[in-house]
N, CA, C and O of each residue as an XYZ file, in Angstrom:
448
protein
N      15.158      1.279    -10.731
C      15.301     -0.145    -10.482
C      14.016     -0.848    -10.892
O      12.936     -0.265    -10.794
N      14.129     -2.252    -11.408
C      12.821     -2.564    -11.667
C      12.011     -2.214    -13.211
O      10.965     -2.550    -13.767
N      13.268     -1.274    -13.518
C      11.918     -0.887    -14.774
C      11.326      0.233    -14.592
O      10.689      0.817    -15.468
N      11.474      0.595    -13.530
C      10.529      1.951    -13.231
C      11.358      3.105    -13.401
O      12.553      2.889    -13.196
N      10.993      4.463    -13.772
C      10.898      5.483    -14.027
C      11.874      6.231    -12.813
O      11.541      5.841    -11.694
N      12.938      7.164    -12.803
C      13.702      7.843    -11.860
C      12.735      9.015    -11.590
O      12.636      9.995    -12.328
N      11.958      8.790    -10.338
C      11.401      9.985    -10.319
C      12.278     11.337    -10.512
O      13.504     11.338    -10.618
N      11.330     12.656    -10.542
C      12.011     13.697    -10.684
C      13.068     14.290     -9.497
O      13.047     13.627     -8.461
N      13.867     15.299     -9.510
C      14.916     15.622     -8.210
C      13.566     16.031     -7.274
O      13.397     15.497     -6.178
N      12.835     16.810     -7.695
C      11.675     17.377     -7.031
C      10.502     16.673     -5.761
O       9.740     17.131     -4.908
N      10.995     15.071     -6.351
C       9.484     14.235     -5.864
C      10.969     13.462     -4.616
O      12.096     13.028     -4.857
N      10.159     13.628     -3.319
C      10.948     12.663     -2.263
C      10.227     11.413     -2.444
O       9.311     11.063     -3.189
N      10.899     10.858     -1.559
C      11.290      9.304     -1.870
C       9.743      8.883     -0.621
O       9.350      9.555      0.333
N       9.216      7.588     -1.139
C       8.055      7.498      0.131
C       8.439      6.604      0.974
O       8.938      5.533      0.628
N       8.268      6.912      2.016
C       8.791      6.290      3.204
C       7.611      5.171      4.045
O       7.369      5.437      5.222
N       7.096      4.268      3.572
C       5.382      3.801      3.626
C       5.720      2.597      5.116
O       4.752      2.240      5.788
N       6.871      2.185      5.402
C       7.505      1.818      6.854
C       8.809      1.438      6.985
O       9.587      0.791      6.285
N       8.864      1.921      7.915
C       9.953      2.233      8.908
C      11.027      0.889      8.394
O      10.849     -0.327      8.476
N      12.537      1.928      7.676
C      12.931      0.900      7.174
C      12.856      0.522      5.904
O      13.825     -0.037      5.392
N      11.631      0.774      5.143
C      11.358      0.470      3.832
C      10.919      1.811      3.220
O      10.013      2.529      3.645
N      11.638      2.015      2.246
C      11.392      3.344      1.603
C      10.716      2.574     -0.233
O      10.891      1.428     -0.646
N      10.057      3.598     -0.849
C       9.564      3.158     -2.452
C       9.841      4.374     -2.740
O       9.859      5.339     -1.976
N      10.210      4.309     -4.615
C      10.316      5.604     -5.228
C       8.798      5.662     -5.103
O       8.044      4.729     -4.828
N       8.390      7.358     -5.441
C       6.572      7.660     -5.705
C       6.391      7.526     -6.760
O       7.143      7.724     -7.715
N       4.965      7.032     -6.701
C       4.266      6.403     -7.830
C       4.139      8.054     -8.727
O       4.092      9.223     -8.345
N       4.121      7.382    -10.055
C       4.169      8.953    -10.561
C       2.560      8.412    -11.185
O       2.252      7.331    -11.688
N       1.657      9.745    -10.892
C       0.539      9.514    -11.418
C       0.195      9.507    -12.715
O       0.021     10.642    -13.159
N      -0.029      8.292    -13.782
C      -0.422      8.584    -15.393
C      -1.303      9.817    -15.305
O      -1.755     10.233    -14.238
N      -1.512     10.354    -16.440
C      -2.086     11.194    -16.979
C      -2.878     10.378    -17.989
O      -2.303      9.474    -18.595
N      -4.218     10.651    -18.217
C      -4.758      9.857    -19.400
C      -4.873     10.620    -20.699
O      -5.520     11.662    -20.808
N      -4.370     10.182    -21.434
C      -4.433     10.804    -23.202
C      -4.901      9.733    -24.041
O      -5.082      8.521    -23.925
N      -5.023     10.561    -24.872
C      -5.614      9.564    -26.279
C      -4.844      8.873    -26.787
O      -5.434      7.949    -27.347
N      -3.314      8.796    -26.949
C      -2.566      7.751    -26.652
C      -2.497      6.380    -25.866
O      -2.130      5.279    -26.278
N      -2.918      6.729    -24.716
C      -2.725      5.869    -23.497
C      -4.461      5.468    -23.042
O      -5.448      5.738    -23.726
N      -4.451      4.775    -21.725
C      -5.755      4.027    -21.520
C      -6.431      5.016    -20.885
O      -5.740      5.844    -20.292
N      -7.744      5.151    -20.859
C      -8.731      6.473    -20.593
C      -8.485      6.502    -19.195
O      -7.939      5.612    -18.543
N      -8.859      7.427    -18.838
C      -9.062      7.797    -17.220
C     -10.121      6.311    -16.225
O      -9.958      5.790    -15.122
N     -10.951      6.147    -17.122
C     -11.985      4.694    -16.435
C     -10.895      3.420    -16.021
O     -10.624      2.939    -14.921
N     -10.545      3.192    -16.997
C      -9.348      2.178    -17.104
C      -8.199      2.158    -16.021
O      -7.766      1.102    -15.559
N      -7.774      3.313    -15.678
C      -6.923      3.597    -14.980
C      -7.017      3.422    -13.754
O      -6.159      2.990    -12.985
N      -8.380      3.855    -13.479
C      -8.697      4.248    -11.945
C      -9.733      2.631    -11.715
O     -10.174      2.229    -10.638
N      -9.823      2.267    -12.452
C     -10.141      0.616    -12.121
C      -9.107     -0.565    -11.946
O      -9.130     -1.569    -11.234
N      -8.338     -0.153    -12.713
C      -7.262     -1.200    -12.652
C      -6.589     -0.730    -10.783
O      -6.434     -1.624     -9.950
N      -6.361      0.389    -10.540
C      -6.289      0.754     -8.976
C      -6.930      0.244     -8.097
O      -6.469     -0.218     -7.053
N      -8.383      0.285     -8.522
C      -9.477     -0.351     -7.667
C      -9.319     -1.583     -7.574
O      -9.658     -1.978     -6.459
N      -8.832     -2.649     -8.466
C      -8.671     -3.791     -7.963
C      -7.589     -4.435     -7.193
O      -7.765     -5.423     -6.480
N      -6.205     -3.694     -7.409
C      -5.418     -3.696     -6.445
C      -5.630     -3.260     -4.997
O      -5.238     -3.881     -4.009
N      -6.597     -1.607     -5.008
C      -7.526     -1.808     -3.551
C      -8.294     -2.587     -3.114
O      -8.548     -2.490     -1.913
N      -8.805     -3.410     -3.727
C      -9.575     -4.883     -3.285
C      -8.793     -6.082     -2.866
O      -9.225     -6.732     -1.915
N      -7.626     -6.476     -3.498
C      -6.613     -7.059     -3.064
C      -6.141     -6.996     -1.834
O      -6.337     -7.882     -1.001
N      -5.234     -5.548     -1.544
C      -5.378     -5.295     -0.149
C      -6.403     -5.442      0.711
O      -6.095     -6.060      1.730
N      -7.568     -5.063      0.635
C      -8.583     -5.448      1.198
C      -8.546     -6.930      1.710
O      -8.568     -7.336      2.872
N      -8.500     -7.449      0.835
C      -8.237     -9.134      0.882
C      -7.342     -9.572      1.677
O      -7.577    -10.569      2.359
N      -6.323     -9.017      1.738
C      -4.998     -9.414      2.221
C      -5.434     -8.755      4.147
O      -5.370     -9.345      5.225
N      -5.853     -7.318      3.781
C      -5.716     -7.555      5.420
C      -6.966     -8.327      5.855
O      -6.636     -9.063      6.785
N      -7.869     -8.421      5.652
C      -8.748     -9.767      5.924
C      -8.056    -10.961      6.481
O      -8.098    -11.277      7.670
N      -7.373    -11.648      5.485
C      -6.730    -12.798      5.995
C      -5.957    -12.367      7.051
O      -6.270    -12.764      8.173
N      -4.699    -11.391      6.875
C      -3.520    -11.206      8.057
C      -4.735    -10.861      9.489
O      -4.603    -11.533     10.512
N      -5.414    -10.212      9.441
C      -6.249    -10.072     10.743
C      -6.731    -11.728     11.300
O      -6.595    -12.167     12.442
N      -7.350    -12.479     10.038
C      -7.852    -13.647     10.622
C      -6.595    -14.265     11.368
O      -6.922    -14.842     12.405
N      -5.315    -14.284     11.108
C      -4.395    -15.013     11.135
C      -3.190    -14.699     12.147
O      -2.176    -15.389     12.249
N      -3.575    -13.135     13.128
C      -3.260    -12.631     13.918
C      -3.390    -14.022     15.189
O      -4.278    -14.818     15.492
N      -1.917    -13.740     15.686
C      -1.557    -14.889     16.340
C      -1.968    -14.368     17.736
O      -2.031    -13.205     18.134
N      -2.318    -15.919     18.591
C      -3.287    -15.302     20.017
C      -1.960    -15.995     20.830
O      -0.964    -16.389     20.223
N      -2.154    -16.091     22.634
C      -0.735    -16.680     23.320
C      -1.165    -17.990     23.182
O      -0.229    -18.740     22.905
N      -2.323    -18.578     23.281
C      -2.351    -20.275     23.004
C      -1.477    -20.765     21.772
O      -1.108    -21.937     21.697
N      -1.246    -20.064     21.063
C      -0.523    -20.460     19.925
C       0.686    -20.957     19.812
O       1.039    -21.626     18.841
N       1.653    -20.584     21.102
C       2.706    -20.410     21.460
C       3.364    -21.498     22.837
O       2.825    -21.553     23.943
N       4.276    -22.078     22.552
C       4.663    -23.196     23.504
C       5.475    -22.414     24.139
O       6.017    -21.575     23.420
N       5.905    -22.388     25.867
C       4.690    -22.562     26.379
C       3.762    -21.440     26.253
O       4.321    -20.348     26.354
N       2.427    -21.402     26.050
C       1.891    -20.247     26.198
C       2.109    -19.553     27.436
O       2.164    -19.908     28.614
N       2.298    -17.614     26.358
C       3.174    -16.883     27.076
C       2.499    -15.439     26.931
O       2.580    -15.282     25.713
N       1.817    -14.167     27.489
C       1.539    -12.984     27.302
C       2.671    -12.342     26.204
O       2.481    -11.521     25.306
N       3.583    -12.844     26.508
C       5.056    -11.950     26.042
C       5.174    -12.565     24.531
O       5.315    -11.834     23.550
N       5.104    -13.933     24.456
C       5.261    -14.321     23.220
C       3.914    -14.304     22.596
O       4.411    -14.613     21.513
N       3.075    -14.246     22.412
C       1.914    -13.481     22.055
C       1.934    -12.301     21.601
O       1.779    -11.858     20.463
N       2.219    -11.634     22.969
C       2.627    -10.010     22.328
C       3.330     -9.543     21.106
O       2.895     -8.834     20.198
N       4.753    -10.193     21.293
C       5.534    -10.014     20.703
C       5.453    -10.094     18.863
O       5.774     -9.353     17.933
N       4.727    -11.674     19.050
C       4.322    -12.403     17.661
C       2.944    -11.370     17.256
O       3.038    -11.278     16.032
N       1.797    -10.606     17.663
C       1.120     -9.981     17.351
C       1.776     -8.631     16.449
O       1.412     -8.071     15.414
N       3.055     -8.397     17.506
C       3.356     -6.843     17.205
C       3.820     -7.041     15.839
O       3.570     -6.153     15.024
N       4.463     -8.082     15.472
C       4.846     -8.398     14.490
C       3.899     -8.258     12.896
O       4.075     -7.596     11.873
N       2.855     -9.253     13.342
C       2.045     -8.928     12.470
C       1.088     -7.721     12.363
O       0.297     -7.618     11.425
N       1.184     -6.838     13.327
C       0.614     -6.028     13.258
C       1.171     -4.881     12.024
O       0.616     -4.071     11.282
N       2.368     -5.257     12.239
C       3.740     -4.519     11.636
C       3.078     -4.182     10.030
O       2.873     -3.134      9.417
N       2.838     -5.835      9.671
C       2.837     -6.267      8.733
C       1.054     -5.659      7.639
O       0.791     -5.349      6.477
N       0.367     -5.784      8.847
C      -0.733     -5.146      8.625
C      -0.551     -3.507      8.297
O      -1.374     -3.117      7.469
N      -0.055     -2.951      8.562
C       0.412     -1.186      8.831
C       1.015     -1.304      7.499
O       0.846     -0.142      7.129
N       1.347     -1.635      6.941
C       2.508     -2.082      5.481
C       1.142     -2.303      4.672
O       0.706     -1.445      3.905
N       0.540     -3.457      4.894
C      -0.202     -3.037      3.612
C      -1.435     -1.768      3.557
O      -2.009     -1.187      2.636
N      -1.471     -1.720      4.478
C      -2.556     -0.259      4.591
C      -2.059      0.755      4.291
O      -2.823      1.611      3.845
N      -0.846      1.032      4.384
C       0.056      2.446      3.772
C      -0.187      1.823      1.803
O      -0.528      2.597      0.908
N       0.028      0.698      1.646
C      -0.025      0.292      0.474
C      -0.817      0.344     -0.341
O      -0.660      0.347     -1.562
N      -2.292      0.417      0.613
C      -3.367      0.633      0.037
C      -4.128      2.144     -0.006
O      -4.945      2.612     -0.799
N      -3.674      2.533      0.855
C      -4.386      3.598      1.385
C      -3.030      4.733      0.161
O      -3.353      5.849     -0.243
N      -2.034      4.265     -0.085
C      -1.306      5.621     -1.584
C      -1.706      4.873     -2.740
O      -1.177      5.448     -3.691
N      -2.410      3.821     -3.183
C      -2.806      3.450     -4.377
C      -4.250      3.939     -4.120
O      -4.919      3.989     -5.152
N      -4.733      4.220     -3.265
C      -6.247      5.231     -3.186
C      -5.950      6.496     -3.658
O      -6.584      7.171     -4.469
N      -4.778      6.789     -2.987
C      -4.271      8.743     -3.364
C      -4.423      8.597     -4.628
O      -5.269      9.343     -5.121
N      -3.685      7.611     -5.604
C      -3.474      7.625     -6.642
C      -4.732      7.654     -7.517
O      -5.016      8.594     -8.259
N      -5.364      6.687     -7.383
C      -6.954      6.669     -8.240
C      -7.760      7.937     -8.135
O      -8.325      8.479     -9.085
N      -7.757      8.402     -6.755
C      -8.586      9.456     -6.490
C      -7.552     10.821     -7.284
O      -8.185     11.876     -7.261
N      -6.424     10.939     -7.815
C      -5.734     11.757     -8.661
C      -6.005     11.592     -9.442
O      -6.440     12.639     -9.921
N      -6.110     10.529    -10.336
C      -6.737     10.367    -11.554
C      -8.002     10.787    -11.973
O      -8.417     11.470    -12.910
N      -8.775      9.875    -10.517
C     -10.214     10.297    -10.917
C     -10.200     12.077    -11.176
O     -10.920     12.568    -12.046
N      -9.478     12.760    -10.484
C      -9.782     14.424    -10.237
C      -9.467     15.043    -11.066
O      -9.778     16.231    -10.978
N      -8.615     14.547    -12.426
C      -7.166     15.381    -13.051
C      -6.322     15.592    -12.100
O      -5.772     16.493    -12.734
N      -5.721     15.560    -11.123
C      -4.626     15.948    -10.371
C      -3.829     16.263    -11.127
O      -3.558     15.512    -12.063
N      -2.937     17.972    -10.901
C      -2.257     18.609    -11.444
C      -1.408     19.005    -10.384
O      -1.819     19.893     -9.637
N       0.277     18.245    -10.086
C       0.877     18.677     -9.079
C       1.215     20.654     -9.498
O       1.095     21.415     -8.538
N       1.439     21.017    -10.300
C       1.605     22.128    -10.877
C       0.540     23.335    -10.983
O       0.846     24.497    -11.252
N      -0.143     23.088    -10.849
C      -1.699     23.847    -10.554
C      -1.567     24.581     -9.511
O      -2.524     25.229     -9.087
């Protein structure tokens, strides 16, 4: 879907939250064809900076009970858990586009 690649029968499906499943990223390989290993594992790095970014803001933006008419422990709670949710989502997001760079950076050879 998307354009992307059917992973193999071999590779399960990633499950990054509850509810939301992604096919796995299949790790490039760098050849002399394709963009060097530097290239690769930078272009990662800035999508890990992104996230970075992103949970920055969602933390600033973590909702307190004053926020809430009438202010309420429960609706507070509730509206936190939420974004907390949301926070956990991109950290799985970030934290397998790390797996990924750090494969690159290594040669990662699932077959090895």
């Amino acid at each position: 879907m998307f354009g992307h690649p059917t992973a193999p029968p071999s590779m399960e499906i990633f499950t990054m939250h509850p509810g939301l499943t992604l096919s796995p990223l299949l790790t490039p390989k760098p050849n002399a064809a394709g963009r060097s290993k530097t290239v690769l594992a930078e272009q990662r790095l800035v999508v890990m900076e992104a996230c970075d970014d992103l949970l920055r803001s969602l933390g600033a933006a973590l909702p307190e009970d004053c926020d809430y008419e009438p202010p309420s422990g429960t609706n507070g709670d509730m509206a936190r858990k939420a974004w907390v949710e949301r926070i956990s989502l991109v950290e799985a997001l970030r934290d397998e586009i790390t797996m990924e760079a750090m494969k690159i950076t290594i040669d990662w050879n699932p077959n090895s």
